[in-house]
Coordinates of C-alpha atoms in Angstrom, one line a residue:
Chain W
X28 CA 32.4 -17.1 22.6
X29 CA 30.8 -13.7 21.9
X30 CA 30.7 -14.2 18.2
X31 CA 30.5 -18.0 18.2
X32 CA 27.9 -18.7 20.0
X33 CA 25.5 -16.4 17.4
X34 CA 27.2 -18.1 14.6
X35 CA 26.5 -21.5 15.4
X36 CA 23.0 -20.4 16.2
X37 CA 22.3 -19.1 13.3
X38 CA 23.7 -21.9 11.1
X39 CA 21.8 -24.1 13.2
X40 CA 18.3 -22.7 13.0
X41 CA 19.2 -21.6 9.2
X42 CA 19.2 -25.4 7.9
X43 CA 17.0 -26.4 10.2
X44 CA 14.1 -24.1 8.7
X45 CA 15.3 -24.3 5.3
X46 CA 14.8 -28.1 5.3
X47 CA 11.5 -27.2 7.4
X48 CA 10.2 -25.7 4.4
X49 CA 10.7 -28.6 1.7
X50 CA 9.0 -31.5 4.8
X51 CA 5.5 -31.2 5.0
X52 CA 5.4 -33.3 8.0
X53 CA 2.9 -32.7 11.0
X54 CA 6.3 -32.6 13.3
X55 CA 8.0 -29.9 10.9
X56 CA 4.7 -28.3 10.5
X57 CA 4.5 -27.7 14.8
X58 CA 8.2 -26.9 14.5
X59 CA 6.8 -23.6 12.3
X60 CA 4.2 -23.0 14.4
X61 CA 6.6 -22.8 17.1
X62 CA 9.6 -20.8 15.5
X63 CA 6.5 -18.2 14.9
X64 CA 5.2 -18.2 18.4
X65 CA 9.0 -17.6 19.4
X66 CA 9.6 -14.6 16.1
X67 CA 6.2 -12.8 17.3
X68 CA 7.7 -12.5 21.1
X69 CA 10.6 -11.2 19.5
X70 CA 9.6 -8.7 17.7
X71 CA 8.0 -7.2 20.4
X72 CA 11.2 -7.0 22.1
X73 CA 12.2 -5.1 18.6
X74 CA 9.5 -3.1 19.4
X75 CA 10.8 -1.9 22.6
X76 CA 14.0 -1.1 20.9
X77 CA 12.6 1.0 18.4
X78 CA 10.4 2.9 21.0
X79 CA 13.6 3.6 23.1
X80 CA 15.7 4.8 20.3
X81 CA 13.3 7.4 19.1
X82 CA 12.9 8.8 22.6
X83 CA 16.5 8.5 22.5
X84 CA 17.0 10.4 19.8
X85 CA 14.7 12.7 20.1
X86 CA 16.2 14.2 23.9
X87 CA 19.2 14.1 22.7
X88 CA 18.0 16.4 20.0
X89 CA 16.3 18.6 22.6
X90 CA 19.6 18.2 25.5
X91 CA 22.0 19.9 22.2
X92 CA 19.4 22.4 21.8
X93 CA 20.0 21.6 18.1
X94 CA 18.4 24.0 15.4
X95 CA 15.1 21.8 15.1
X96 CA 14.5 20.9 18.8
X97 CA 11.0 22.0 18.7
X98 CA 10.1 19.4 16.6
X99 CA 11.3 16.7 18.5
X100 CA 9.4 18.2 21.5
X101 CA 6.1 18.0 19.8
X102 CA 7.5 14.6 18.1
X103 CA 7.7 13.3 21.3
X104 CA 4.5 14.9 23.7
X105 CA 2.8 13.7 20.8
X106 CA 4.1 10.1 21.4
X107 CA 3.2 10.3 24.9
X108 CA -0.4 11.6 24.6
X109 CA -1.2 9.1 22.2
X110 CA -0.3 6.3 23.9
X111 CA -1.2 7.6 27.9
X112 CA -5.2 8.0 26.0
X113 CA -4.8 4.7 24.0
X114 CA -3.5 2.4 27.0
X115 CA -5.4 4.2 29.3
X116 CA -8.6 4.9 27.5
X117 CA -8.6 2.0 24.9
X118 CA -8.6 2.5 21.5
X119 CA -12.7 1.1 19.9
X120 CA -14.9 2.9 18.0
X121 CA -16.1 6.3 20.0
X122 CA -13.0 6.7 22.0
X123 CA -11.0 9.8 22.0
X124 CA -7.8 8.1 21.0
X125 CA -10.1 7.3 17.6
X126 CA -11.3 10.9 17.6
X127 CA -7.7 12.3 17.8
X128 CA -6.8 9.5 15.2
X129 CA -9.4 10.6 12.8
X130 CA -9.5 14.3 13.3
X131 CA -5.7 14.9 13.9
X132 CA -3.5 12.4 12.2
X133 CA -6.0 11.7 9.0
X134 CA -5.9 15.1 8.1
X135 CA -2.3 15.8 8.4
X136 CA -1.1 12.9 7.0
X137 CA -3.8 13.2 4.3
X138 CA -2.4 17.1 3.8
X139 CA 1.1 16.2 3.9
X140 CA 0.5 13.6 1.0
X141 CA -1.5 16.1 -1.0
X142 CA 1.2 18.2 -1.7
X143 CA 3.0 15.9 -3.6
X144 CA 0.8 16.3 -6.6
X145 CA 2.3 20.1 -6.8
X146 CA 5.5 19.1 -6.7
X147 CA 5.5 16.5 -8.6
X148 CA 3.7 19.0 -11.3
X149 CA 6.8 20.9 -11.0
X150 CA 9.4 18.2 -11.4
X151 CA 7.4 16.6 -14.4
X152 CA 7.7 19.7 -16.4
X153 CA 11.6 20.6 -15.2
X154 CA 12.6 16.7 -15.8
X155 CA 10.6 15.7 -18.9
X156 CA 12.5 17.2 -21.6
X157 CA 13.4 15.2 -24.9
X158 CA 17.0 15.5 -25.0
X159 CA 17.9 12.1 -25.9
X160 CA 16.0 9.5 -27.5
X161 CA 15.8 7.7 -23.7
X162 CA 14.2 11.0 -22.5
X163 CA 12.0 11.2 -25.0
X164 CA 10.8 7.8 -24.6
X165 CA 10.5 8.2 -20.8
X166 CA 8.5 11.6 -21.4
X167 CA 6.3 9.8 -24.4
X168 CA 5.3 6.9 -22.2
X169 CA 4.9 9.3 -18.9
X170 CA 1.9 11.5 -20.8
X171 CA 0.4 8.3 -22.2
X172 CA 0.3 7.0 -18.7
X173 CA -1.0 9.8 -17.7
X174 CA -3.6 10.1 -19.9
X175 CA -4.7 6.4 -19.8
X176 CA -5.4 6.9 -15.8
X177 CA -7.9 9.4 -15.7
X178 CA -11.4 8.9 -18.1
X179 CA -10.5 12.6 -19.7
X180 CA -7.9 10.5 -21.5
X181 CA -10.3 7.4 -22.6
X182 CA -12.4 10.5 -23.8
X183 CA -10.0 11.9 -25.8
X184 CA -8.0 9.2 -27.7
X185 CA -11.4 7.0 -28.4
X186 CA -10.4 4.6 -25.7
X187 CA -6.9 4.0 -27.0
X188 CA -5.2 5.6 -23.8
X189 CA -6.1 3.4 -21.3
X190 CA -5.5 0.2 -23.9
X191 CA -2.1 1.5 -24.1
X192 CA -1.1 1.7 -20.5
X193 CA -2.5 -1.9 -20.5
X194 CA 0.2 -3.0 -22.8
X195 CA 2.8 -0.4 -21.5
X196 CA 1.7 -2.8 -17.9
X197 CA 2.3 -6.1 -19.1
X198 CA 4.5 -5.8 -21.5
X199 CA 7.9 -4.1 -21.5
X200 CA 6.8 -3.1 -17.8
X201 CA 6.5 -6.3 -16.4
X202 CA 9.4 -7.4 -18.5
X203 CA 11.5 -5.3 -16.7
X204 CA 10.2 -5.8 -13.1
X205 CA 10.6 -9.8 -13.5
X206 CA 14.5 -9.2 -14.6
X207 CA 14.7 -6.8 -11.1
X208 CA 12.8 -9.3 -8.8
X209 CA 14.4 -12.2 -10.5
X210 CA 18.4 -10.2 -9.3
X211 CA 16.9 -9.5 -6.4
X212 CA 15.7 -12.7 -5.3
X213 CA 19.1 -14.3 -6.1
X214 CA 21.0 -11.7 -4.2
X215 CA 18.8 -12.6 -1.5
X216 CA 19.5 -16.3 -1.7
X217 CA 23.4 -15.8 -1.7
X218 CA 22.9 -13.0 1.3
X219 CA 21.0 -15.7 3.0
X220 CA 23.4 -18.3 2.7
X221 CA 26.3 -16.2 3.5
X222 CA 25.0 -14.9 6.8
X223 CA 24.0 -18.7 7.8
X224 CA 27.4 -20.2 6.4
X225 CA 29.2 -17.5 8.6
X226 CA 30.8 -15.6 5.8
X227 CA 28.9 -12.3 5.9
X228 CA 29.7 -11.5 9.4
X229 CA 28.1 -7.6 10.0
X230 CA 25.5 -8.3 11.4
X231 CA 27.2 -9.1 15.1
X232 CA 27.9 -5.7 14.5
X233 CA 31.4 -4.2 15.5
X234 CA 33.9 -4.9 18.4
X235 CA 35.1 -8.4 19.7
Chain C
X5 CA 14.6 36.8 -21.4
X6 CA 12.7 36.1 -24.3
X7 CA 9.5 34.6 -24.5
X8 CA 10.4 31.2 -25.0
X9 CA 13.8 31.3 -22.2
X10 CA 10.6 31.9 -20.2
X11 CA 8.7 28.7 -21.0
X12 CA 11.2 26.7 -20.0
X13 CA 11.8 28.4 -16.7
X14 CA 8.8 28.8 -15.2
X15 CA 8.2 29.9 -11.8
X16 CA 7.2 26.6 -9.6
X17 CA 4.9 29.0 -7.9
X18 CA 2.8 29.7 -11.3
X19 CA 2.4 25.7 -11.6
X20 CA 1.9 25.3 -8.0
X21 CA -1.0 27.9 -8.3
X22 CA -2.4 26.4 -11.9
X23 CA -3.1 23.0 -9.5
X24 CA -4.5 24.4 -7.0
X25 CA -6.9 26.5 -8.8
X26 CA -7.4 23.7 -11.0
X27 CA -7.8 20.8 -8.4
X28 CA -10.7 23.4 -6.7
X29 CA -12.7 24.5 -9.6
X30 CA -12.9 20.7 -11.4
X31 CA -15.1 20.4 -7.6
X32 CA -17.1 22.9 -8.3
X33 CA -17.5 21.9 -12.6
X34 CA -18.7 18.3 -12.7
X35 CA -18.3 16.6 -15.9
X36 CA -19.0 12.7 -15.7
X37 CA -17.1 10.6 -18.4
X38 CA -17.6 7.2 -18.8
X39 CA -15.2 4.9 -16.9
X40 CA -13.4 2.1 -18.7
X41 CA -13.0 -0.8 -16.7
X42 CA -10.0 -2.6 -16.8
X43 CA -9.2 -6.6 -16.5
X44 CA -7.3 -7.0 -13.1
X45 CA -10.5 -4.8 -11.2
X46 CA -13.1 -7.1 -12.9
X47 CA -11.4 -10.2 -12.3
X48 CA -11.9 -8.8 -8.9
X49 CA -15.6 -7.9 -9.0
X50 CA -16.0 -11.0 -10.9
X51 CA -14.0 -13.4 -8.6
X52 CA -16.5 -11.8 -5.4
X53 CA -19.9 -12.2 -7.4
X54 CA -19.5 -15.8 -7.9
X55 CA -18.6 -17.0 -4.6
X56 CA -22.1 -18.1 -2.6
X57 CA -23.5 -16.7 1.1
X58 CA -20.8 -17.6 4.1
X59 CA -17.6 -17.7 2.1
X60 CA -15.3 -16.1 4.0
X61 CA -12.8 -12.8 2.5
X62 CA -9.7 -11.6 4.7
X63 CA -9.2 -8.0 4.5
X64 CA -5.5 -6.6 5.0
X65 CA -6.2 -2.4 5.6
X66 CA -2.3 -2.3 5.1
X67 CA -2.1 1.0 4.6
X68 CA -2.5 4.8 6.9
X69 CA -4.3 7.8 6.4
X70 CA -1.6 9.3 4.3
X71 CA -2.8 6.9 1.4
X72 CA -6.4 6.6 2.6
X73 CA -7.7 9.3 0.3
X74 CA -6.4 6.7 -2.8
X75 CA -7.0 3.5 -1.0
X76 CA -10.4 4.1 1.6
X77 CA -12.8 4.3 -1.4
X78 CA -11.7 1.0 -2.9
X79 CA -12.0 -1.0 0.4
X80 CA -15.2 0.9 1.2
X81 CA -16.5 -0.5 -2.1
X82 CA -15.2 -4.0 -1.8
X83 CA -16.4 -4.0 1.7
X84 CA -20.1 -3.2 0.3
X85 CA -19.5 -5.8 -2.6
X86 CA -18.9 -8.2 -0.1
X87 CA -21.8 -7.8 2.4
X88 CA -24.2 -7.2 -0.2
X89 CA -23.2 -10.5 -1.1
X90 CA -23.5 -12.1 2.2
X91 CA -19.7 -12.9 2.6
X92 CA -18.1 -13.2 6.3
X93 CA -15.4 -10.7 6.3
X94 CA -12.6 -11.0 8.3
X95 CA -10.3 -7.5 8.4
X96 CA -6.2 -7.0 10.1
X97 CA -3.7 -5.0 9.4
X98 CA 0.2 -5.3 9.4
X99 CA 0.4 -1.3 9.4
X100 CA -0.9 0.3 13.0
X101 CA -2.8 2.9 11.8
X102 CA -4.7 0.7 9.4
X103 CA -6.5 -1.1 12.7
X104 CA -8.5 2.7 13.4
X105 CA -9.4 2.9 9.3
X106 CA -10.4 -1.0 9.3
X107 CA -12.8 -0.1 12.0
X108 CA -14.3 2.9 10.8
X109 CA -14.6 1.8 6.9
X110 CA -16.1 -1.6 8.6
X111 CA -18.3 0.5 10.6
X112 CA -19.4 2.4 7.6
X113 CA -20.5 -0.4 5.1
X114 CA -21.6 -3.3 7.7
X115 CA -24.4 -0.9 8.9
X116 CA -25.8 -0.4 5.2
X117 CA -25.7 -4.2 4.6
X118 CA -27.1 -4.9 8.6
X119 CA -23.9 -7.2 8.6
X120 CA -23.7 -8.1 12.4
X121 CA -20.3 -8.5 14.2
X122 CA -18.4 -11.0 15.4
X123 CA -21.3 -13.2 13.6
X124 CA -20.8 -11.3 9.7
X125 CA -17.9 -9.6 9.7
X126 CA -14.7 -9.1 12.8
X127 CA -11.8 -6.7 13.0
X128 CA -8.7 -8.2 14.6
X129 CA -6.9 -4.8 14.7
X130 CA -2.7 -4.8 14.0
X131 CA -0.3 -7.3 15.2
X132 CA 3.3 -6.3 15.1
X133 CA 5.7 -8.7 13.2
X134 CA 4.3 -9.0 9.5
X135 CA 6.2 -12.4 8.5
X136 CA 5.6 -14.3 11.8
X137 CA 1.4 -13.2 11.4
X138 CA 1.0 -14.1 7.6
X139 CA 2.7 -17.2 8.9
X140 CA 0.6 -17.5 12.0
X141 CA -2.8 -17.3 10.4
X142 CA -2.2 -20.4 8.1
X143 CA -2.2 -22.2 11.5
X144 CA -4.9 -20.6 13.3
X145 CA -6.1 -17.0 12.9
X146 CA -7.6 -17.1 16.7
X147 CA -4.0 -18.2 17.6
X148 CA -2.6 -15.2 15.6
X149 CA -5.1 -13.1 17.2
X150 CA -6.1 -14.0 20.5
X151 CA -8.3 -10.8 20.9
X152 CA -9.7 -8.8 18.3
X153 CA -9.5 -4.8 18.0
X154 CA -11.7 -4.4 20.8
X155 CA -9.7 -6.5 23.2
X156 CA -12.6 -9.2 22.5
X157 CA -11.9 -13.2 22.5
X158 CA -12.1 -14.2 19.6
X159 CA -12.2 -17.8 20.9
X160 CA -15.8 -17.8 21.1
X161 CA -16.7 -15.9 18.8
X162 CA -19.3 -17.2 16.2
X163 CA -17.6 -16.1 12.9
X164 CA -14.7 -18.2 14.2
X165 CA -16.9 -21.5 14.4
X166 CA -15.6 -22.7 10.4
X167 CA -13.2 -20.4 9.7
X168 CA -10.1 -21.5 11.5
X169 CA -7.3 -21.1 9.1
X170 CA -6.0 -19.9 5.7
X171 CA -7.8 -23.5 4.4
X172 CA -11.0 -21.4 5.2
X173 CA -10.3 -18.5 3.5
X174 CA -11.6 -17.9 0.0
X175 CA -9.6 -14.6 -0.7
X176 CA -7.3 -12.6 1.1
X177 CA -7.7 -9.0 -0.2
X178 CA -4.6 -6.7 0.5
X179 CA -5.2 -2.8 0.8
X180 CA -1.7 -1.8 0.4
X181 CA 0.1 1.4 0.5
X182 CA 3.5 -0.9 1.1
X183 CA 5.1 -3.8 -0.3
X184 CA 3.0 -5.9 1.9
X185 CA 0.9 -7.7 -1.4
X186 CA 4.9 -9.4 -2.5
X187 CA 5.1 -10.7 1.3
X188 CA 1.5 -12.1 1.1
X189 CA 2.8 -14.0 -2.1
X190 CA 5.6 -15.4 -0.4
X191 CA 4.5 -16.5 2.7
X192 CA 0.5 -16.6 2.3
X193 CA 0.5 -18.0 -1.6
X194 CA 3.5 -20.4 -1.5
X195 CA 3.3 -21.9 1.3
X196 CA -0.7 -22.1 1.9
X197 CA -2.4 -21.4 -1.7
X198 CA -3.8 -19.0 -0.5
X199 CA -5.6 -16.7 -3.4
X200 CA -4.8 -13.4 -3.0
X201 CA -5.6 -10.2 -5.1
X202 CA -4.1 -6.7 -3.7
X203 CA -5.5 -3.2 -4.0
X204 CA -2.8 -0.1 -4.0
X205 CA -1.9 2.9 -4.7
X206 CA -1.4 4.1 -8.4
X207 CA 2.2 4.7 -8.3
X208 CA 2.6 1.0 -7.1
X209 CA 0.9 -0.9 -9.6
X210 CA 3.2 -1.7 -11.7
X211 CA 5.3 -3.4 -9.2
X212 CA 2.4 -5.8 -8.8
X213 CA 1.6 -6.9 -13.1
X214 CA 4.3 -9.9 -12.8
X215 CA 2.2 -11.2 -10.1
X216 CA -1.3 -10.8 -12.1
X217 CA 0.7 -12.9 -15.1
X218 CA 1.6 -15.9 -13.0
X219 CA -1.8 -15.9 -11.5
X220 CA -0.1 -15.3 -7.8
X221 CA -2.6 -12.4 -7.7
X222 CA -6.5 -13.2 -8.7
X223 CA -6.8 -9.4 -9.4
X224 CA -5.6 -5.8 -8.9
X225 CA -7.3 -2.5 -8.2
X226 CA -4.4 0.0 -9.2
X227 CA -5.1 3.3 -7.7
X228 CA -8.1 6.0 -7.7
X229 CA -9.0 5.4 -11.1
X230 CA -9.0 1.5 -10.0
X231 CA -11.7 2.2 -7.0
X232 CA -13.8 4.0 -9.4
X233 CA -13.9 1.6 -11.8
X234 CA -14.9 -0.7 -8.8
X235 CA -17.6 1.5 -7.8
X236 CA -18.9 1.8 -11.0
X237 CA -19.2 -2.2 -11.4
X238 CA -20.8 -2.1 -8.2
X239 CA -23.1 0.8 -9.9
X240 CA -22.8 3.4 -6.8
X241 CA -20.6 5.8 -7.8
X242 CA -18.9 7.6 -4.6
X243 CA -15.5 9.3 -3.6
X244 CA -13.4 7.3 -6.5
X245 CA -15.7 8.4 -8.9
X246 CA -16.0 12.0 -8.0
X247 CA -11.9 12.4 -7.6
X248 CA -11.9 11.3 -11.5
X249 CA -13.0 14.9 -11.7
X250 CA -9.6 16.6 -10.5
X251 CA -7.5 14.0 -11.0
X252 CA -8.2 14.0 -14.9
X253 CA -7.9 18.5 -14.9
X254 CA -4.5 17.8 -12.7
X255 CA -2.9 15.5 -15.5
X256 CA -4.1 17.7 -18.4
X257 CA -2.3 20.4 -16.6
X258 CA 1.2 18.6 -15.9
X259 CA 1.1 17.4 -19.7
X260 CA 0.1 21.0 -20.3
X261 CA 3.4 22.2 -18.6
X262 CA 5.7 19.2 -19.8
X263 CA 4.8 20.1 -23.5
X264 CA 5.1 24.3 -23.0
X265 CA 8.6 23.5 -21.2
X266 CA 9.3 20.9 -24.4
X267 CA 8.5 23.7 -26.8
X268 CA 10.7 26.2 -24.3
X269 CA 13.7 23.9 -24.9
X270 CA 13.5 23.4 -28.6
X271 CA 13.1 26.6 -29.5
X272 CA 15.8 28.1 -27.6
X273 CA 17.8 24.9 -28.9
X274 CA 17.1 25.9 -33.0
X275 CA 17.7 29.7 -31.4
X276 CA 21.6 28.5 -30.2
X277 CA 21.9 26.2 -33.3
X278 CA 21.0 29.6 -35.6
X279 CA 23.5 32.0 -34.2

């Protein structure tokens, strides 16, 4: 009963919204509106889940006095003083939750992200090396790129640069993303069906 | 070591420093070069000039501060395009902290335009559950979003008088930092025709050129050099523009390295081959 039940709900519900989709009827139309109603209330319960487990996680860090249980102490009084000020002092324009947002969080996020461009300066000069004739493609198209994103590029090459990237775009780029997304999509389809047919079975997760 | 065992093992910390001192002193030495527009960003410009006074434009600030300095200059920009043109804007977001930059960039460019709120332009914050809402607002966006960021009714609110669903939306404009633009296809495009055209960061683009193809997308900003090619239509140069600056030194310095650690490895290659 345990796995049954969730099984024949899910077949159920599966068919029932696929068919949903193809019947633009005012009665399967109300039936979406209604599975969406039902899918936003749930995801707040996911919500709730995902809050629990990283409090979870992060005192059980702390109760193992693991190597990097600091961390998960400022991880999460940081959680806790964001939210006390933002439920308790509301989050518009002017409050301190917005202050804290825009004077604590912008910056270190904003910092955090900066230093990618160093590193990624480092790991474009250690990985672009022409030792095949792949490499040397990859490294050939990665400094025209480069060059037709920024207008010292245009500047140089007469405007060529950026006309490059262009093609680079739509052409063997986009060939290449629509073969991905097309693989994708099907193995997407066939996951689908095999979760709502009852043959991919992982999700009810372990145990009897 | 000889000299060129050295080139191809530099110190990280020597590149690390050339960017730094680089990224600081291009602030310091303006040089202005013309900026090339490309297609996608005036399809864009273009698609917002022609629509007339009270069409309506849904703004998606899917994105948080970790992305803003790449993403806040374009939606500043299209924000201005759009109140200078009279527009109603309408702005959520599917990411949290993008409800907080929504306000403020909203904020920012509604004052220079004297757009009111609730009447011009609304912000209704972040709802949690990113299918069920793009889903949601082809029924009813005051359904979707019972309350707006500042725990408002949006019920009665004057903006929402002719604008009730996706039917009433002329564009929906996607700030992404995420994969949100492919889930506005599926669920906002397919199902509703609803025209969409996404603005994200540079190293994203490229995901998004099938989508420009089939038309699923009316037009693409693709990174800094995107937003300052926006600004630039818009003839107000601002943050976009002025990033150009570093941005171009920072990429003449990576190629810089690549080709000093290419000659590094082929010389120490024809070095080998020789003895």
């Amino acid at each position: 009963m345990k796995r049954t039940l969730p099984l024949v709900i899910v077949f159920v519900l599966g068919i029932i919204m696929i068919f949903q989709a193809y019947i633009p009827h005012p009665v399967s139309e109300s039936l979406m509106q209604k599975a969406n109603i039902w899918f936003i209330a749930m995801m707040g319960f996911a919500l709730i889940l995902a809050v629990g487990s990283f409090i979870n996680l992060h005192i059980t860090k702390i109760k193992r006095n693991t190597s990097d249980w600091p961390y998960s102490l400022v991880a999460l009084s940081s959680m806790l003083v964001m939210a006390s000020i933002g439920i308790f002092g509301g989050i518009g324009t002017g409050s301190l939750f917005m202050h804290l947002f825009f004077n604590v969080q912008v910056p270190m996020a904003a910092t955090m992200f900066s230093l990618l461009a160093f590193f990624m300066a480092s790991a474009a000069y250690r990985a672009f090396r022409a030792r095949t004739f792949e490499a040397t493609l990859l490294l050939v198209a990665a400094i025209i790129v480069m060059l037709g994103r920024v207008p010292i590029g245009d500047f140089l090459t007469a405007g060529y640069a950026s006309e490059i990237v262009e093609f680079l775009f739509t052409g063997p780029n986009m060939a290449a993303k629509r073969a991905i997304l097309l693989g994708v999509s099907l193995g997407a389809i066939a996951m689908s069906l095999k979760i709502i047919f009852g043959i991919e079975r992982a999700w009810l997760g372990g145990g009897e | 070591m000889g000299f060129f065992e050295k080139l191809l093992n530099i110190d990280r910390r020597i590149i690390f420093l050339f960017i730094g001192v680089v990224v600081i002193a291009s602030y310091f030495i303006r040089i202005t070069l013309p900026i090339k527009y490309t297609a996608p960003v005036k399809d864009i410009y273009d698609f917002i000039e022609d629509q007339e006074e009270g069409a309506c434009i849904m703004v998606a600030f899917d994105y948080s501060p970790d992305s803003m300095p790449e993403l806040n200059p374009m939606s500043l920009s299209f924000l201005r395009h759009c109140f200078k043109k009279k527009l109603k804007v309408i702005a959520m977001t599917l990411w949290a902290p993008g409800a907080g930059l929504a306000e403020e960039a909203l904020a920012t460019t509604a004052e220079e335009f004297g757009a009111k709120p609730e009447i011009d332009y609304v912000n209704l914050g972040y709802k949690f559950g990113t299918v069920a809402v793009m889903l949601g607002l082809g029924s009813s966006i005051v359904d979707t979003f019972p309350l707006d960021y500042n725990k408002k009714s949006t019920k009665d609110m004057p903006i929402f008088k002719k604008i009730k669903n996706y039917k009433d939306v002329t564009l929906l404009m996607d700030f992404a930092a995420g994969a949100t633009p492919e889930e506005w296809v599926v669920y906002a495009y397919t199902k509703y025709d609803q025209r969409l055209a996404a603005g994200v960061t540079a190293v994203m683009a490229a995901d998004y050129y099938p989508y420009l193809d089939t038309g699923q997308l009316v037009g693409l900003i693709n990174g800094l050099k995107g937003a300052a090619e926006y600004e630039n239509l818009m003839g107000k140069p601002g943050e976009a523009t002025r990033g150009m600056t570093p941005q171009s030194a920072v990429h003449l310095v990576i190629i810089f390295f690549i080709v000093i650690g290419n000659i590094g490895y082929f010389m120490v290659l024809r070095k080998k081959g020789a003895k």
